[in-house]
Amino acid sequence: MRPTLHPLPKLALCLIWIGASVLVFDLRFQLLTWALAALLLWRGARVPLWKLLALSVPFALFGFGFLITSLLFNAESGFAVQMAREQGAVQPDVSPGLVLFFRTLACGMVSALFALTTDPGQLVRALMTHLRLPAPFGFALMQAMHLVPDLGRELQTLRMARAIQQGRPLRRLPRPTELMALTIPLLAFAIRRAGRAAIAMEAKGLRPGHPRSQMHSLPLRTTDLILFGLGLAVLAAVLLLLRQG
Amino acid sequence: MPDPLHGEGVAIRYPFAATDAVGPLSLHIARGERVLLLGPSGCGKSTLLHSLTGLIPQAIPAERRGTLRLFGQEVQTRSPADWADRVAILFQDADQTLAGFTVADELAFALENRSLPPDLIAARVTQAIGRAGLAPDWATRRIATLSGGQKQRVALAAVLAQDADLVIADEPTASLAPAAAQMMADLLLAPGQTILIVDHRLGPILHHIDRVIVLGANGQVLVSGPPAEVFAQQGDRLTQMGIWTPLATRLRLALARQGIPVPPVTAVSDILPHLPPSADLAPLLLPRPVPPGPEVVRLQDAACAPPFGPTVLRGISIALRGGEVLGLLGPNGAGKSTLATCLSGLLPPREGVRTGPAGAIAFQNPESHFRADTALAELTAAGVAPDKAAGVLAEWGLSQVAQQHPFTLSIGQKRRLALALLTATDRWPLLILDEPTSGLDHAGAETIARHIRRLAAKGTALVVITHDADFALSVCDRVALLAEGAIQADGPAPGILRGSALLHRFGLAPAEAAPLLDWMDRP
């Protein structure tokens, strides 16, 4: 999978691979999926290894929950593990918790592969062009992407204003009580900003249900379909080899 | 051929309001006419602009009366979105109203909404990028990575790409450095363009304007005519009403009060031939000096960075004494706000040393300071004794809004309330004001200037971050020029604010009053 693959086949392929990871209860498959996604990010998308490791941390923490539950509370957590075990033969015969742990890591790395190699703007445009996502929804998604950094900046300003009022330096990380107190002002900021953006978009001619052209609609090329097919073929081959081995 | 804009008896009233926000008034704009709409803060200028394509009442609830026609057609017969094929609107808060994900997306947005052919859109986008002076590689830049000033330039480029028959612009130069503001004004107000513009910064735009319409505080037309005529005949009255007038007009009136008659002029340099050698310009242009107190704060070889961000300023050494007012000028994105957080002690420098007590910042958006339900409650929450809070409000001219929610105040009132909160307890020996006059009318800016000098006289050390060189000249003892990650100049305000070579190098402009400073220093 290369970074220039059309976002939609890439999305479909990633979802199919994540689906396979959920259904196939095999440690080797999870490890292979994780390694393949990490390799594509490292060598193909030039993502530094430290960043890949950092990205894995939240998924690893989540996966540790399964691992610890499985190891320490095997009897109590039997139902979920048994359900997973019954989906397929556990190969090799390892702790189901370990499989669940690496499943989390594998799904996380495939998600990261999609997120880090996809231009969000192109994805939204592709959804509007090929899957008929209504333009107001598409541009609302783009606004949401603009809003995230703006909310971050507003949060910092509000935190600084609070620090001034309380006569203390700015803490590096806010305390939970501080975050709670800032929720309403941030929400008010987000609502006001969204309202202004909606008015501006209307003033620039955006109308629900009205046809609109696109300056750069991303076409689905033959190479995109070939790469999509190749990805599916690799998945099928891996599953076949695991079943035979 | 019908006029692009024609309104008769237009009045707008917001829900539950007892009076009209603007009007009733009549206005028309002829093809190719460039009209400046002036008026005091809160007189309804933005409300009027929003009504012109029907955003009021269709998107913003309010009642509009009277008749309003665009190109001979009743406004309400089409939706605001439909009017986008003939009318382009440049909003006041351009940075919050961009729709696209990349710069090219934004420039193409309005054209795509009109279903124009992709090739035509691409050509218009390329052309607009060139006209707006943006580098070609800007097309693929993400909007979220741009600074506020850069976003404003993109918003301008989007208006140029729209190639509309009528442009409506609400304070398009408000947050731009002088060079960018002048470029924006030159493009928007090019001959042949039909435009209705609201702007408080008259310097970059006035020589392009064909007609000025001035609204009074009640939202009705006070006077309308060519700028030279309006300011010559009504300049005194408009200034007294707190409306921005050209600096030359204000100086002419001030000189008249000194008994020095000067005929009506709109350029400061035109005043020079009429000045007698004995004229004393210092009280008109410069702040009254305050004896400097002991040093309040010092940064030594400091490296400063925003929270979680990379270091943007290095080798910063600057000190400030009590009673001193330092102007901090620099192009958009120079790191002025980052230096402010470092100077105030809110964030420690990444390298180097900061000495001195903590200071406070009055943020550009005054709403960041508010957390109570009324203006009065804000003061008591800030530690002001309840029996003294009313007096503080009176001192800042806010008595009549004591029981109002802070978010419902006008921008000038919000700025004054934020400053009142920070200064009411004498808690802060150092105060940093970030763009304190942005969006204010002349009366509002004068009030802020008066309070800055009052605080300086009490021994407070102040830093004023501003793009307005003439405001800096009128309140600052010293000016520091911040650019390219370092302090490029630091010295007495009159010296730096007329050093045109240095200022031009960093996209800034000398004070409009520079010729008068030269006159004062003549042998």
Coordinates of C-alpha atoms in Angstrom, one line a residue, chain A residues 71-230:
Chain A
L71 CA -3.8 -14.1 32.9
L72 CA -5.0 -13.1 36.4
F73 CA -8.7 -13.6 36.1
N74 CA -8.9 -16.5 33.7
A75 CA -11.9 -18.1 35.4
E76 CA -13.9 -15.0 35.7
S77 CA -13.3 -13.7 32.2
G78 CA -13.9 -17.0 30.5
F79 CA -17.0 -16.0 28.6
A80 CA -15.4 -13.4 26.3
V81 CA -12.2 -15.4 25.9
Q82 CA -14.2 -18.6 25.1
M83 CA -16.3 -16.7 22.5
A84 CA -13.2 -15.5 20.9
R85 CA -11.6 -18.9 21.0
E86 CA -14.6 -20.5 19.3
Q87 CA -14.2 -18.3 16.3
G88 CA -11.3 -20.4 15.2
A89 CA -8.6 -22.7 16.2
V90 CA -6.1 -20.9 18.4
Q91 CA -2.8 -21.4 16.7
P92 CA -0.3 -21.8 18.3
D93 CA -1.8 -22.8 21.6
V94 CA -1.0 -19.7 23.6
S95 CA -2.9 -17.6 26.1
P96 CA -6.0 -16.1 24.5
G97 CA -5.1 -12.9 26.3
L98 CA -1.9 -12.7 24.3
V99 CA -3.9 -13.0 21.1
L100 CA -6.3 -10.3 22.2
F101 CA -3.4 -8.1 23.1
F102 CA -1.8 -8.4 19.7
R103 CA -5.1 -8.1 18.0
T104 CA -5.5 -4.7 19.6
L105 CA -2.0 -3.7 18.5
A106 CA -2.6 -5.0 14.9
C107 CA -5.9 -3.1 14.5
G108 CA -4.3 0.0 15.9
M109 CA -1.4 -0.2 13.5
V110 CA -3.7 -0.7 10.5
S111 CA -5.8 2.3 11.6
A112 CA -2.6 4.3 12.0
L113 CA -1.5 3.2 8.5
F114 CA -4.7 4.6 7.1
A115 CA -4.6 7.8 9.2
L116 CA -1.0 8.6 8.5
T117 CA -1.0 8.0 4.8
T118 CA -4.3 9.6 3.9
D119 CA -5.0 13.3 3.3
P120 CA -8.2 14.0 5.2
G121 CA -9.3 16.6 2.7
Q122 CA -8.9 14.2 -0.2
L123 CA -10.8 11.5 1.8
V124 CA -13.7 13.9 2.4
R125 CA -13.7 15.0 -1.3
A126 CA -13.6 11.3 -2.4
L127 CA -16.5 10.5 -0.1
M128 CA -18.5 13.4 -1.7
T129 CA -17.5 12.5 -5.2
H130 CA -17.8 8.7 -5.2
L131 CA -20.1 7.9 -2.3
R132 CA -22.4 10.9 -2.7
L133 CA -21.7 12.3 0.8
P134 CA -23.8 15.5 0.8
A135 CA -21.5 18.6 0.5
P136 CA -22.8 20.2 3.7
F137 CA -21.8 17.1 5.6
G138 CA -18.4 17.0 3.8
F139 CA -17.6 20.6 4.6
A140 CA -18.9 20.2 8.2
L141 CA -16.3 17.4 8.5
M142 CA -13.6 19.7 7.2
Q143 CA -14.7 22.4 9.7
A144 CA -14.5 19.8 12.5
M145 CA -10.9 19.2 11.4
H146 CA -10.2 23.0 11.5
L147 CA -11.9 23.2 14.9
V148 CA -9.5 20.8 16.6
P149 CA -6.4 23.0 16.5
D150 CA -8.5 26.1 17.1
L151 CA -10.0 24.5 20.2
G152 CA -6.5 23.7 21.4
R153 CA -5.4 27.3 21.0
E154 CA -8.5 28.6 22.8
L155 CA -7.9 26.1 25.6
Q156 CA -4.4 27.4 26.1
T157 CA -5.6 31.0 26.2
L158 CA -8.4 30.2 28.7
R159 CA -5.9 28.3 30.8
M160 CA -3.5 31.2 30.8
A161 CA -6.3 33.6 31.7
R162 CA -7.3 31.3 34.6
A163 CA -3.6 31.1 35.7
I164 CA -3.4 34.9 35.7
Q165 CA -6.6 35.2 37.7
Q166 CA -5.2 32.7 40.3
G167 CA -1.8 34.3 40.3
R168 CA 0.2 31.2 39.3
P169 CA 2.3 30.1 36.4
L170 CA 0.7 28.0 33.7
R171 CA 0.8 24.3 34.6
R172 CA 2.3 22.1 31.9
L173 CA -0.7 19.8 32.1
P174 CA -4.1 20.9 33.3
R175 CA -5.7 19.3 36.3
P176 CA -9.0 17.5 35.9
T177 CA -10.9 20.2 37.8
E178 CA -9.4 22.8 35.6
L179 CA -10.5 20.9 32.5
M180 CA -14.0 20.5 33.9
A181 CA -14.2 24.3 34.5
L182 CA -13.2 25.0 31.0
T183 CA -15.6 22.6 29.3
I184 CA -18.5 25.1 29.1
P185 CA -16.4 28.1 27.7
L186 CA -14.9 25.7 25.2
L187 CA -18.2 24.4 24.2
A188 CA -19.5 28.0 23.8
F189 CA -16.5 28.8 21.7
A190 CA -17.1 25.8 19.5
I191 CA -20.8 26.6 19.0
R192 CA -20.1 30.2 18.1
R193 CA -17.3 29.3 15.7
A194 CA -19.5 26.6 14.1
G195 CA -22.3 29.2 13.7
R196 CA -20.0 31.7 12.0
A197 CA -18.6 29.0 9.7
A198 CA -22.1 27.9 8.7
I199 CA -23.1 31.5 7.9
A200 CA -19.9 32.0 5.9
M201 CA -20.4 28.9 3.9
E202 CA -24.0 29.9 3.1
A203 CA -22.8 33.3 2.0
K204 CA -20.3 31.6 -0.3
G205 CA -23.1 29.7 -2.0
L206 CA -23.2 26.3 -0.3
R207 CA -26.8 24.9 -0.7
P208 CA -28.0 21.5 0.5
G209 CA -29.1 19.3 -2.5
H210 CA -27.7 21.7 -5.0
P211 CA -25.3 20.3 -7.7
R212 CA -21.7 21.5 -7.4
S213 CA -18.6 20.8 -9.3
Q214 CA -15.2 19.9 -8.0
M215 CA -11.9 21.4 -9.1
H216 CA -9.9 18.3 -8.3
S217 CA -12.0 15.2 -8.1
L218 CA -9.8 12.3 -7.4
P219 CA -10.5 9.6 -10.0
L220 CA -10.3 5.9 -9.3
R221 CA -7.5 4.7 -11.5
T222 CA -6.8 1.2 -12.7
T223 CA -3.7 1.1 -10.5
D224 CA -5.9 1.8 -7.4
L225 CA -8.0 -1.2 -8.3
I226 CA -4.9 -3.3 -8.9
L227 CA -3.4 -2.3 -5.6
F228 CA -6.7 -3.0 -3.8
G229 CA -6.8 -6.5 -5.5
L230 CA -3.2 -7.1 -4.5

